[in-house]
CSV table of C-alpha atoms in Angstrom, one decimal:
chain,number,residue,atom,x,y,z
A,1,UNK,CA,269.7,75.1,23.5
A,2,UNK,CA,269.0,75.3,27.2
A,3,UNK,CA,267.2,72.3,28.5
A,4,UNK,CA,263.9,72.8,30.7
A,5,UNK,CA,262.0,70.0,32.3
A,6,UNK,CA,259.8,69.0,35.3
A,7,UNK,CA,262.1,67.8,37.8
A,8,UNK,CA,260.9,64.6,39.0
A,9,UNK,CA,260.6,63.8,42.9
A,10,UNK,CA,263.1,61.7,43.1
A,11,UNK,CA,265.7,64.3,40.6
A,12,UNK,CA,268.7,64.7,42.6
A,13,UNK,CA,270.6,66.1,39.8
A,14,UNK,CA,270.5,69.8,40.2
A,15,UNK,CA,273.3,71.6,41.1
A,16,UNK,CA,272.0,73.2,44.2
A,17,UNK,CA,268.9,73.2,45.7
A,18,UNK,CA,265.7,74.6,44.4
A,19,UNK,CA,266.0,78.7,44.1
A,20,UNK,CA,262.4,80.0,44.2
A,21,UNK,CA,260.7,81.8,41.8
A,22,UNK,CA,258.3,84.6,43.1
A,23,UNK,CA,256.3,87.6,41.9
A,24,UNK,CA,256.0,86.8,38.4
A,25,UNK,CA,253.4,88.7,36.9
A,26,UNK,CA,250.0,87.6,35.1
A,27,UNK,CA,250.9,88.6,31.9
A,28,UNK,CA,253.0,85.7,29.9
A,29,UNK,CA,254.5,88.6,27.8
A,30,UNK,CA,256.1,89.8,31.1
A,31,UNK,CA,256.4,85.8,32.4
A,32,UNK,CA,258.8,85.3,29.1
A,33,UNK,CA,260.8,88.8,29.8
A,34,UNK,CA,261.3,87.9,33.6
A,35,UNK,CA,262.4,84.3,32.7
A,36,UNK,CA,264.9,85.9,30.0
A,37,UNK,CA,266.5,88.0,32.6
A,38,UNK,CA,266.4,85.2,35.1
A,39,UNK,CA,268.4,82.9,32.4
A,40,UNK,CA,271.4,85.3,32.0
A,41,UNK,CA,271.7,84.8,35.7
A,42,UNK,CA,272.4,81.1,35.8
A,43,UNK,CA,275.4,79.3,36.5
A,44,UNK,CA,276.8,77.2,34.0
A,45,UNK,CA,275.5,73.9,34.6
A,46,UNK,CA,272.6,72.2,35.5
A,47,UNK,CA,270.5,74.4,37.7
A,48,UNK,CA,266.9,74.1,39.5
A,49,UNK,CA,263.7,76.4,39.5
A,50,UNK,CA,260.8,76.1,41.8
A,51,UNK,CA,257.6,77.8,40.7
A,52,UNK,CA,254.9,76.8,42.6
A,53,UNK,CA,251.5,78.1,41.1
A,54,UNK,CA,252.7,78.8,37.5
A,55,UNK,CA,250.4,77.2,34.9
A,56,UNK,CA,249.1,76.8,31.4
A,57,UNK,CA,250.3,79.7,29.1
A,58,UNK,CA,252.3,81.3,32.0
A,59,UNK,CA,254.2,78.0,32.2
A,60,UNK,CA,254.8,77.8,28.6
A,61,UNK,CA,255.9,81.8,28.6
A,62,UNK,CA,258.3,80.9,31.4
A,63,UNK,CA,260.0,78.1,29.3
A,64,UNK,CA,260.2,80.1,26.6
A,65,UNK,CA,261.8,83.3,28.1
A,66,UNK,CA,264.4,80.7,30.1
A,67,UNK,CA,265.5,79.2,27.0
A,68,UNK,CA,265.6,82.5,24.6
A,69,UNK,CA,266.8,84.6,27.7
A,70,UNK,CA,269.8,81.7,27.7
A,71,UNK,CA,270.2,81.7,23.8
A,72,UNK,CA,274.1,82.1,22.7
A,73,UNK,CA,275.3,82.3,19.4
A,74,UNK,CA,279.1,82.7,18.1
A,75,UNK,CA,282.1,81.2,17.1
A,76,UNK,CA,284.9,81.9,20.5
A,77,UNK,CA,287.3,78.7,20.2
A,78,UNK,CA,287.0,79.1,24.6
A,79,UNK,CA,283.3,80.5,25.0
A,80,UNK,CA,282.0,81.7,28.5
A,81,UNK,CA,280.7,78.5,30.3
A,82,UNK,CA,276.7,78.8,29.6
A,83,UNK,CA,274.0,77.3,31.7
A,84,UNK,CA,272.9,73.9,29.7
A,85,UNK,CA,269.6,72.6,31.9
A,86,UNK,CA,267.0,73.9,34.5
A,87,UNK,CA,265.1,71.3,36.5
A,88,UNK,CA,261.7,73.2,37.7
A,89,UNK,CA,260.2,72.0,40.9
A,90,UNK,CA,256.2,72.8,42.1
A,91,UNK,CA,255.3,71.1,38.5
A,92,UNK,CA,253.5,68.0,37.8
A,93,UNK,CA,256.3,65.9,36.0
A,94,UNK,CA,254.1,62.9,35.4
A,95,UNK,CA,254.2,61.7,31.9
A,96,UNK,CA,251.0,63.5,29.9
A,97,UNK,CA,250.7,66.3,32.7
A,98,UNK,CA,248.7,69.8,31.9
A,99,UNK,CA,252.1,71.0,33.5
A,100,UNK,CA,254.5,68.8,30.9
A,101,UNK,CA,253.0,69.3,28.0
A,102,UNK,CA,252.7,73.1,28.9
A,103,UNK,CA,256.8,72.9,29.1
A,104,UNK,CA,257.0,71.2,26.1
A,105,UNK,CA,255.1,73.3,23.8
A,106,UNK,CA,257.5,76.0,25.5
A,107,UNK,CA,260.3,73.9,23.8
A,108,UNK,CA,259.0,73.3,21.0
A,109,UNK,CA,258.2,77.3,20.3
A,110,UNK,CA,261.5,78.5,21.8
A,111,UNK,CA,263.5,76.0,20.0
A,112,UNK,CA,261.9,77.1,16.7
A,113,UNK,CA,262.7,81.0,17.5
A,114,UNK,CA,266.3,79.6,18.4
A,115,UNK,CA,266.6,78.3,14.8
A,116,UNK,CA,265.5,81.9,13.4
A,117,UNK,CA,268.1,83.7,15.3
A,118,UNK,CA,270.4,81.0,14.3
A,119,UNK,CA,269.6,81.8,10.5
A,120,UNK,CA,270.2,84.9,11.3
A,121,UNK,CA,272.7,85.6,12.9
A,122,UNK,CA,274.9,83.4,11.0
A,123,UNK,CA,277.6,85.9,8.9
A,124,UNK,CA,277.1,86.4,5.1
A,125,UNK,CA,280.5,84.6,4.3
A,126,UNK,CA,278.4,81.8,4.8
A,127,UNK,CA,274.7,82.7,4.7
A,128,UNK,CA,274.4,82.5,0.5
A,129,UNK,CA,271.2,81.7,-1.0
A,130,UNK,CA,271.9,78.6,-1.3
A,131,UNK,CA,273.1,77.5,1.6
A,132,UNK,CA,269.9,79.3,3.4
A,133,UNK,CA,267.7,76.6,1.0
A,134,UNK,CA,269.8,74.0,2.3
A,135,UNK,CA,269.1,74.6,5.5
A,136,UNK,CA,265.4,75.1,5.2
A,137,UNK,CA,265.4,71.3,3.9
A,138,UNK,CA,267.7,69.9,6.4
A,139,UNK,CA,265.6,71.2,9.2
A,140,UNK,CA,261.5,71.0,7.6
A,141,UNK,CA,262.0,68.0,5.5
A,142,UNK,CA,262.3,65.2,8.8
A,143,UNK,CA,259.1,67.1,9.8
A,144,UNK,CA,257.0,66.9,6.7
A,145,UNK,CA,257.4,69.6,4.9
A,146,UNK,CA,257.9,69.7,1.2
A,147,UNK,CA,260.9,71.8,0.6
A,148,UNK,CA,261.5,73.0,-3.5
A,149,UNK,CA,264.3,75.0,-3.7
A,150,UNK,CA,264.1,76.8,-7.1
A,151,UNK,CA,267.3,77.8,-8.9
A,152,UNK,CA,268.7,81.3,-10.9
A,153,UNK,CA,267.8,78.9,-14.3
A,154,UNK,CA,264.4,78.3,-13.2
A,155,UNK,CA,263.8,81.8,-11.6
A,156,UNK,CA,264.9,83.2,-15.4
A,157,UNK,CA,262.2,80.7,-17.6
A,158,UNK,CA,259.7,81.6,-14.8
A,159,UNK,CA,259.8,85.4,-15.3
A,160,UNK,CA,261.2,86.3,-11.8
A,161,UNK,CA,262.5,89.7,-12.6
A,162,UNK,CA,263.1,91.2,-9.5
A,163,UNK,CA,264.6,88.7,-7.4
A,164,UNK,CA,267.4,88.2,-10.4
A,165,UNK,CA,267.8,91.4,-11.3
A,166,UNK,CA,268.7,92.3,-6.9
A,167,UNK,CA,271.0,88.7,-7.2
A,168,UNK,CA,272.7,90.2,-10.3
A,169,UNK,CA,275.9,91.8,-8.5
A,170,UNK,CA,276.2,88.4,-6.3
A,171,UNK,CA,278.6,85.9,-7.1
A,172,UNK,CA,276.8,83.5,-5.1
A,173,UNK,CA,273.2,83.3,-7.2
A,174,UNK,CA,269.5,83.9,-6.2
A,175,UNK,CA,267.1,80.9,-4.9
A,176,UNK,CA,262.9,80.9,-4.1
A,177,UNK,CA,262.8,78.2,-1.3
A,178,UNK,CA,259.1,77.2,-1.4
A,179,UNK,CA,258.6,74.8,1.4
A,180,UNK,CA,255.0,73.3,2.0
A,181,UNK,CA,252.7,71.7,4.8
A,182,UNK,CA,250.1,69.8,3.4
A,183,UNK,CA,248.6,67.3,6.0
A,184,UNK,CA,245.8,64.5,5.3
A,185,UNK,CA,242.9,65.5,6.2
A,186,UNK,CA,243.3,70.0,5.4
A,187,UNK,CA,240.5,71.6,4.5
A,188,UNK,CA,240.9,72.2,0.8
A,189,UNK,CA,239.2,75.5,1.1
A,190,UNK,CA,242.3,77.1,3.4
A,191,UNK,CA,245.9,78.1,2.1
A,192,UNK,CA,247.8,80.2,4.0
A,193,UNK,CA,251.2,81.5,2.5
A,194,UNK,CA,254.1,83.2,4.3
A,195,UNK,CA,256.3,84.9,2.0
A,196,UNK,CA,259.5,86.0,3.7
A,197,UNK,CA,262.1,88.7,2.6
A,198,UNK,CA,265.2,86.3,2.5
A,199,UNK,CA,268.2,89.1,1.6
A,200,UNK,CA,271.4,87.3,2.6
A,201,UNK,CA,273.5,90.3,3.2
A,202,UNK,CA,272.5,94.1,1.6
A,203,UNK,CA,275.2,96.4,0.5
A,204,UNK,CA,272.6,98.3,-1.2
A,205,UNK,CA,274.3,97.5,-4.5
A,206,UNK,CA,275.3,100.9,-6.5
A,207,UNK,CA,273.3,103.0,-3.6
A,208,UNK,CA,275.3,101.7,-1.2
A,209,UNK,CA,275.0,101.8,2.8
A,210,UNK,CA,277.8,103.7,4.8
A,211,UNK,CA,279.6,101.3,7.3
A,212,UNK,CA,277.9,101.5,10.0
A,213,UNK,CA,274.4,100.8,8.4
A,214,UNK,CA,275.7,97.6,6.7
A,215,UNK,CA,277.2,95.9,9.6
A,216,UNK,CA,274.0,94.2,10.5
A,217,UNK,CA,273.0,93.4,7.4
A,218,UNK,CA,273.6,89.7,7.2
A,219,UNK,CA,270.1,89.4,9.4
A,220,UNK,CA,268.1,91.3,6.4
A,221,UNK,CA,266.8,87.9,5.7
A,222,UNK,CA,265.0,87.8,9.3
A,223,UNK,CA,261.4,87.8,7.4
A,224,UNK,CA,262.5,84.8,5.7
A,225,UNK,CA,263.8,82.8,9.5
A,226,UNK,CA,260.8,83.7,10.9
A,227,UNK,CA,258.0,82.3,8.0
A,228,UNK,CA,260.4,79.0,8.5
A,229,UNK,CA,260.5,79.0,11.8
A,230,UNK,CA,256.6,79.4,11.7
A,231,UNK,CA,256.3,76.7,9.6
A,232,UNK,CA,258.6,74.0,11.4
A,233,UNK,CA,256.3,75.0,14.4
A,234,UNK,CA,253.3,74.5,12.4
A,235,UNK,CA,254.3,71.0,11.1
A,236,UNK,CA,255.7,69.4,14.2
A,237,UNK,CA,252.2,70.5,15.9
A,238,UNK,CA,250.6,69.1,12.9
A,239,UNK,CA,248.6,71.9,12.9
A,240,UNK,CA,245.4,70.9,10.4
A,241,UNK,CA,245.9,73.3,7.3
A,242,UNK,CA,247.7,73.5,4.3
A,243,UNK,CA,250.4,76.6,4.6
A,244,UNK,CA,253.2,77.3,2.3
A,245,UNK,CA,255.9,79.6,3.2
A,246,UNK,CA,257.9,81.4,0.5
A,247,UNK,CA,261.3,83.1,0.8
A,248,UNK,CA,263.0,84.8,-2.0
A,249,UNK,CA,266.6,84.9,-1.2
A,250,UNK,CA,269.1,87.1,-2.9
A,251,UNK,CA,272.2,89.3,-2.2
A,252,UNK,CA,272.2,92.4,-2.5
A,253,UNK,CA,275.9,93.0,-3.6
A,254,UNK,CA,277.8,95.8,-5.7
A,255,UNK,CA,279.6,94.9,-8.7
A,256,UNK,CA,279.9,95.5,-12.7
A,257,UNK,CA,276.8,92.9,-12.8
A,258,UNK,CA,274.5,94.8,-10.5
A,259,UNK,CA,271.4,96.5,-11.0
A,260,UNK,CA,271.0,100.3,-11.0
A,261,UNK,CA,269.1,103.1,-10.6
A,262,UNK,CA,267.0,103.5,-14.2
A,263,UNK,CA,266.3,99.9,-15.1
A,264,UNK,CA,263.5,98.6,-15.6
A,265,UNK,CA,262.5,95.4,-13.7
A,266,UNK,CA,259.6,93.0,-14.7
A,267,UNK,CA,258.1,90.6,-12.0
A,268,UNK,CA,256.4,87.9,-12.3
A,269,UNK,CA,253.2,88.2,-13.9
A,270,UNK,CA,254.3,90.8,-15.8
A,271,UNK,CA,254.2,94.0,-13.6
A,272,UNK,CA,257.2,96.5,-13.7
A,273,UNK,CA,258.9,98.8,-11.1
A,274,UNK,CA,261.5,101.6,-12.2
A,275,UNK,CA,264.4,101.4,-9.5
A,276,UNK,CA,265.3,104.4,-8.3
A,277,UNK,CA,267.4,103.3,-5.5
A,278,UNK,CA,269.1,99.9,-5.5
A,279,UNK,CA,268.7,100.1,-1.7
A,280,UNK,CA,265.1,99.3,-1.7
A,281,UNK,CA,265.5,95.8,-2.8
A,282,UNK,CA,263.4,94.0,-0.4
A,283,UNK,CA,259.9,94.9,-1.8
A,284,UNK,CA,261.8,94.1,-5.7
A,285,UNK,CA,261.9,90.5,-4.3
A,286,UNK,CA,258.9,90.3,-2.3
A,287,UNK,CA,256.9,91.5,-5.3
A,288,UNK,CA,258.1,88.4,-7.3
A,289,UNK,CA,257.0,85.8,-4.6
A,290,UNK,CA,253.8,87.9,-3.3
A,291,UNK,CA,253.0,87.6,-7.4
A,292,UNK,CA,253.5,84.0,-7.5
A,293,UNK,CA,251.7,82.9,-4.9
A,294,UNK,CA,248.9,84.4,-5.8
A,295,UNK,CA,249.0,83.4,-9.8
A,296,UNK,CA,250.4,79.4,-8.7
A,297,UNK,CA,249.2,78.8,-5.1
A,298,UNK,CA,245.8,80.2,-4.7
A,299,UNK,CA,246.1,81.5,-1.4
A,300,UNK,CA,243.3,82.4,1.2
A,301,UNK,CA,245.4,84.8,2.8
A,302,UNK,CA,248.8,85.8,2.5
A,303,UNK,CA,251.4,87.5,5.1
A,304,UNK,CA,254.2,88.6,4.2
A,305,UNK,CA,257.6,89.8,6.5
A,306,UNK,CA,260.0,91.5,6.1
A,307,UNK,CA,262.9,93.7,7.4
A,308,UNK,CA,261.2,96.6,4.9
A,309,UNK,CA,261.9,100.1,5.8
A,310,UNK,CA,264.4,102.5,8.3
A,311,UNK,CA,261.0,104.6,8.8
A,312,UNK,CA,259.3,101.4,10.4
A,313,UNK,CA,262.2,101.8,13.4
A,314,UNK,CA,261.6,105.3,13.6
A,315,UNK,CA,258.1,105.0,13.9
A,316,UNK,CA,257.8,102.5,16.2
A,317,UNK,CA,260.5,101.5,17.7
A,318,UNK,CA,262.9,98.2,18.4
A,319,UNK,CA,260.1,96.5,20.2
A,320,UNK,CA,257.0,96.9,18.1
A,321,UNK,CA,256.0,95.2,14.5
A,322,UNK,CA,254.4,97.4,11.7
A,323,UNK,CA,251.3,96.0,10.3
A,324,UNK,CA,249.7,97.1,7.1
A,325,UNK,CA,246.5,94.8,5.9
A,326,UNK,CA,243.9,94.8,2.9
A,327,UNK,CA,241.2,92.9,5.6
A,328,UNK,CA,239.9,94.3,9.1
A,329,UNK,CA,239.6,90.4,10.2
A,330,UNK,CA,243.0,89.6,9.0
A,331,UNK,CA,244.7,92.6,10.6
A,332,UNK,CA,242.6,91.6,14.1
A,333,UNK,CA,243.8,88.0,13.9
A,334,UNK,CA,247.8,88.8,13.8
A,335,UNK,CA,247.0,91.6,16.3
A,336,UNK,CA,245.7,88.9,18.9
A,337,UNK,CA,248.6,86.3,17.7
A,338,UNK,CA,251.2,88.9,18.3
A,339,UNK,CA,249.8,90.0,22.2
A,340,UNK,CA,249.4,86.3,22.5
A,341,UNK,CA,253.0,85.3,21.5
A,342,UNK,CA,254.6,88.5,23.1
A,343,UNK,CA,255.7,89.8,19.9
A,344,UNK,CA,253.5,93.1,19.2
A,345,UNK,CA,252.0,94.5,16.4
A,346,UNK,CA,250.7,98.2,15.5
A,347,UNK,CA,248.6,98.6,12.5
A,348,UNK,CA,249.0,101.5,10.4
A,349,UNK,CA,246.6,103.1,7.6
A,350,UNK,CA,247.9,102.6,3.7
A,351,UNK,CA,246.0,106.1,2.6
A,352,UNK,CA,245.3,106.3,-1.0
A,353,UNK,CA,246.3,109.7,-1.4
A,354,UNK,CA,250.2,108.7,-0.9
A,355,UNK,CA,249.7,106.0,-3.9
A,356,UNK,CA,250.3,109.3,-6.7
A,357,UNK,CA,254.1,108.7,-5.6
A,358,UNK,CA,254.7,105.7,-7.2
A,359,UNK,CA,254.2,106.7,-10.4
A,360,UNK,CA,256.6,106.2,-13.1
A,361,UNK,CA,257.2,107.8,-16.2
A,362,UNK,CA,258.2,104.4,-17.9
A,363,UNK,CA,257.2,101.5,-15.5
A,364,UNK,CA,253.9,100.9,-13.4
A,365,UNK,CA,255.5,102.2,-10.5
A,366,UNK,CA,258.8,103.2,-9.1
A,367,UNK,CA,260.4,101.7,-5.9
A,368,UNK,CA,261.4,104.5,-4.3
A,369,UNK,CA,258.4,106.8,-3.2
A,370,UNK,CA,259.7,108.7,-0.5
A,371,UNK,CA,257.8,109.1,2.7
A,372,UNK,CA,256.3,108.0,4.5
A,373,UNK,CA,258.5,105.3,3.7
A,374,UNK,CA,256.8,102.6,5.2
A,375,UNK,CA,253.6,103.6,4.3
A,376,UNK,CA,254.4,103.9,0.5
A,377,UNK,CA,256.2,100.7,1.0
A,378,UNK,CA,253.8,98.5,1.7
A,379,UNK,CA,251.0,100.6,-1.3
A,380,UNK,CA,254.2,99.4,-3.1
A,381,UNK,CA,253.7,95.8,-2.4
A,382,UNK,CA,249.6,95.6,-2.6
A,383,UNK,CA,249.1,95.4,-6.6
A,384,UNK,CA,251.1,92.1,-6.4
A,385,UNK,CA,248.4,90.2,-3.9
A,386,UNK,CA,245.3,91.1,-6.9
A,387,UNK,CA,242.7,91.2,-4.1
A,388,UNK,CA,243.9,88.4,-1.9
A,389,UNK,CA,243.5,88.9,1.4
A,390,UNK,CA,246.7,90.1,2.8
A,391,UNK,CA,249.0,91.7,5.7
A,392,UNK,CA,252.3,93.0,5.4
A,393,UNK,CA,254.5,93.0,8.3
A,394,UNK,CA,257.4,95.3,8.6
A,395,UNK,CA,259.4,94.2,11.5
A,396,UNK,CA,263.2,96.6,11.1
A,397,UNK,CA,262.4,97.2,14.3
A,398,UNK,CA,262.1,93.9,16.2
A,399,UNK,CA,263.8,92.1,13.9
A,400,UNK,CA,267.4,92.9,16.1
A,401,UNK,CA,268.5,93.8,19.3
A,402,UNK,CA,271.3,95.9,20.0
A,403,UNK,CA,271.8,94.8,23.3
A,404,UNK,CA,270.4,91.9,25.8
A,405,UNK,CA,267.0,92.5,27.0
A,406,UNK,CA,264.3,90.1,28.6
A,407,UNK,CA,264.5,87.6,26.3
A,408,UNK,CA,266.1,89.1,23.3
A,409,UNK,CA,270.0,88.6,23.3
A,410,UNK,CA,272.1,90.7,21.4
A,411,UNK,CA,271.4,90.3,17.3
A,412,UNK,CA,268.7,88.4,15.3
A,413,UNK,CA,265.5,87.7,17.9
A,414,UNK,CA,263.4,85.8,15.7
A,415,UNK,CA,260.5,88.3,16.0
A,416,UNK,CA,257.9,86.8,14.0
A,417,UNK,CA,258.6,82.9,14.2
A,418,UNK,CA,255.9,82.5,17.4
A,419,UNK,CA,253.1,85.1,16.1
A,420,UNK,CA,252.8,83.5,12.5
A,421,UNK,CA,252.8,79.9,14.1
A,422,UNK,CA,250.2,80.8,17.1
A,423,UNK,CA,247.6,82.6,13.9
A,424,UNK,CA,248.1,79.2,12.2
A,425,UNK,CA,247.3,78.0,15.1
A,426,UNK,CA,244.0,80.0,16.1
A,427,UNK,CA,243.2,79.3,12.1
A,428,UNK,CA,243.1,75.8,12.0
């Protein structure tokens, strides 16, 4: 990860002298974009940035657009020299400055989003349940997070239909990471839960994607990087509030062992869904964890993320989250976290009338209602949360980048990982 600090007045280190930075705008969604372009046009090396006048959350937005803007991931044996540090002169640099601990939340934040697009963008030859839950541990448990990783055996005596019956065509078998922040001194009253769609790789089992559609499709666990990401974020800021983050992580592959259109899947808690297409596997999971969370972990609110729907990308975009949410306060909150962290959100209505779609001749509903597919998505998802306040973010969109932009390199961006932590933040 590319390494930002205040230079201090002695720091002879930089590779040539200070380049200035100037007309950055007022806005840190456009500070972070600006500093992402700015990155890609670094030498390799150390390099040095003066930015007189820049401040407080336009400081932090700066750091964090340098270091995502810089972000490189791959596996070239000879990869393109890279840009490793940026010294930035017109800062305070004393020890406990406004100015350094702006540039180190930057870090922090950034460095967290780094891990997301890490997670990923990682391939699917590698990225199995498993090792995803292995992960989680080896990066939240140093920080003080509790990190369960619950097995296919377990998942089976627990009644977690859906996520085995989408992991049935894998070789490599389902997991439910549930990784928790409990600090001394939370108010009992509060539990947040982040439930993340955590699909390693998605074929679409026996309705399978063409070529073309499945080439990205080791980042359809992107909902599950980001509610991790949020939460190493939230614990290393020791952020005041209990949160548990929940990702149910399966592949979606095709073999004799898969599931199919017809069956019959019960979730946790007893609901069933008919499947209609195997392709729609991401609410089948997400109904299992959203059900468990609110049966086991007695949540006060509950977001859930996920790479959900094609319709979301036509609706809005590669830039813009969908939001869907049972509570007016709830839906306001990760509207002002999103402008806050640069990664937007548009709420859209779930209308009743669109509910008669999901019915099922033999199951309580059927997972493949037809348009508008988001929409009937997410009235999909609702019966699971029982009344619990809740949002559903459907971030196809976001959740990649076909090509560098601002600070969004090319593949998994991590949308997600900054808005969940900075409405934890605003929460606590």
């Amino acid at each position: 990860m590319l390494d930002v600090r205040a230079a201090a007045r002695d720091d002879v280190r930089a590779a040539a002298a200070p380049e200035p930075v100037t007309d950055l705008p007022d806005d840190p969604t456009a500070v972070r974009a600006a500093a992402g372009v700015r990155a890609r046009s670094l030498p390799a090396g150390t390099s040095a940035l003066t930015v007189n006048g820049l401040a407080g959350s336009r400081l932090t937005a700066f750091v964090e657009g340098l270091v995502l803007g810089g972000y490189r991931f791959g596996y070239a044996t000879d990869p393109a020299p890279a840009p490793t540090r940026v010294d930035l002169h017109g800062v305070d640099g004393t020890a406990g400055s406004a100015d350094v601990a702006a540039i180190e939340r930057g870090l922090a934040s950034a460095a967290a989003t780094s891990w997301a697009r890490d997670l990923a963008n990682t391939p699917a030859g590698t990225k199995t349940p498993d090792w995803l839950a292995r992960q989680a541990a080896a990066e939240l448990e140093p920080r003080g997070v509790t990190v369960d990783v619950h097995d296919e055996h377990w998942l089976a005596e627990q009644g977690f239909g859906g996520v085995l019956a989408v992991g049935a065509g894998s070789a490599s078998p389902p997991r439910l990471i549930e990784a928790s922040w409990r600090p001394r001194g939370a108010a009992a009253a509060t539990h947040l839960v982040l439930v993340g769609k955590g699909i390693t790789f998605d074929t679409g089992g026996v309705n399978r994607k063409l070529g073309d559609g499945m080439r990205t499709m080791h980042t359809d666990m992107s909902g599950g990087a980001a509610v991790l990401a949020a939460l190493r974020t939230i614990a290393e800021r020791r952020l005041p509030v209990r949160v548990t983050a929940l990702v149910p992580a399966a592949e979606n592959a095709l073999s004799g062992s898969s599931y199919r259109p017809g069956d019959v899947v019960r979730h946790y808690g007893g609901r069933t869904s008919e499947i209609r297409n195997t392709d729609a596997e991401g609410r089948i999971v997400l109904g299992d964890a959203l059900a468990y969370a609110v049966a086991r972990l007695r949540p006060t609110a509950i977001v859930d993320v996920a790479t959900l729907t094609g319709a979301m990308k036509i609706a809005l975009g590669l830039r813009t989250g969908g939001l869907f949410a049972t509570s007016d306060a709830l839906a306001d909150e990760l509207l002002a976290a999103g402008t806050g962290s640069g990664e937007p959100l548009w709420r859209l209505p779930m209308p009743v009338e669109y509910a008669s779609s999901l019915r099922s001749d033999v199951a309580d509903a059927n997972n493949a209602p037809g348009n508008p597919g988001a929409i009937t998505a997410a009235l999909f998802l609702e019966p699971f949360v029982r009344g619990v306040p809740w949002a559903h973010l459907d971030i196809a969109g976001p959740a990649r980048a076909p090509r560098d932009d601002g600070m969004f390199g090319k593949g998994g961006t991590g949308f997600g990982a900054r808005l969940l932590s900075t409405w934890v933040e605003a929460r606590a």
